[in-house]
């Protein structure tokens, strides 16, 4: 067994255990293998080991790799989409995790109406209000929700966050809980289901699962450190 196959097995085991502890079914949790800065050859090892969903954070880099990998790969965009890259990115990704302000959402909606797309998106929330991070503030997303839901082409499927880096992953848990509470609140206000919670990375996916993550985005624990 190669290293990537082995790592995937370990991660699936840990997801299963975290789900079990939380009284959840592991099948409710989608693993997105984050392949930014990794070659198509490396990605193929994961594909061969059965991984089907991959996350990329740069449009240019993703578009170079996508055509040389199996067409059945499901690609998700986990980065910050610059408005000048939206048109290029739209056809390639099944889900956009990083819609981090209303301007990006409006632009996506406008371009999607021209190209005929109905992009599925997650709203990125900076739950810890860190100055270094992108994303809506919790207040901002409450304020803008009505306008966002009215954008006819965007299918808003839920929320995404990147928790502050903590040596002890358990310390990230309140931020994941905060995202879930915010989601519950927005569902009530908006009267719409927002089923997806994209939260948890290599260092903190277990507490994220404990708090309801439906999508975990894991890179280095599968592919090793990025150079
Ligand atoms: C790089 C990245 C990840 C994966 O991070 P790891 O710590 O390598 O698992 C997850 N989410 C986003 C948004 C990323 O940019």
Short mmCIF file of N, CA, C and O in Angstrom, two decimals, residues 1-3 5-7 9:
data_model
loop_
_atom_site.label_atom_id
_atom_site.label_comp_id
_atom_site.label_asym_id
_atom_site.label_seq_id
_atom_site.Cartn_x
_atom_site.Cartn_y
_atom_site.Cartn_z
N UNK A 1 0.85 -1.19 0.00
CA UNK A 1 0.00 0.00 0.00
C UNK A 1 0.89 1.25 0.00
O UNK A 1 1.86 1.31 0.74
N UNK A 2 0.57 2.22 -0.86
CA UNK A 2 1.39 3.44 -0.83
C UNK A 2 0.96 4.35 0.33
O UNK A 2 -0.07 4.14 0.97
N UNK A 3 1.80 5.36 0.54
CA UNK A 3 1.59 6.24 1.71
C UNK A 3 0.24 6.96 1.65
O UNK A 3 -0.45 7.09 2.66
N UNK A 5 -2.52 6.10 0.07
CA UNK A 5 -3.60 5.14 0.30
C UNK A 5 -3.73 4.86 1.80
O UNK A 5 -4.83 4.82 2.37
N UNK A 6 -2.58 4.66 2.41
CA UNK A 6 -2.56 4.40 3.85
C UNK A 6 -3.11 5.59 4.65
O UNK A 6 -3.93 5.43 5.55
N UNK A 7 -2.67 6.79 4.28
CA UNK A 7 -3.15 7.98 4.99
C UNK A 7 -4.67 8.13 4.85
O UNK A 7 -5.36 8.49 5.81
N UNK A 9 -6.80 5.80 4.46
CA UNK A 9 -7.43 4.78 5.30
C UNK A 9 -7.48 5.25 6.76
O UNK A 9 -8.49 5.11 7.45
#
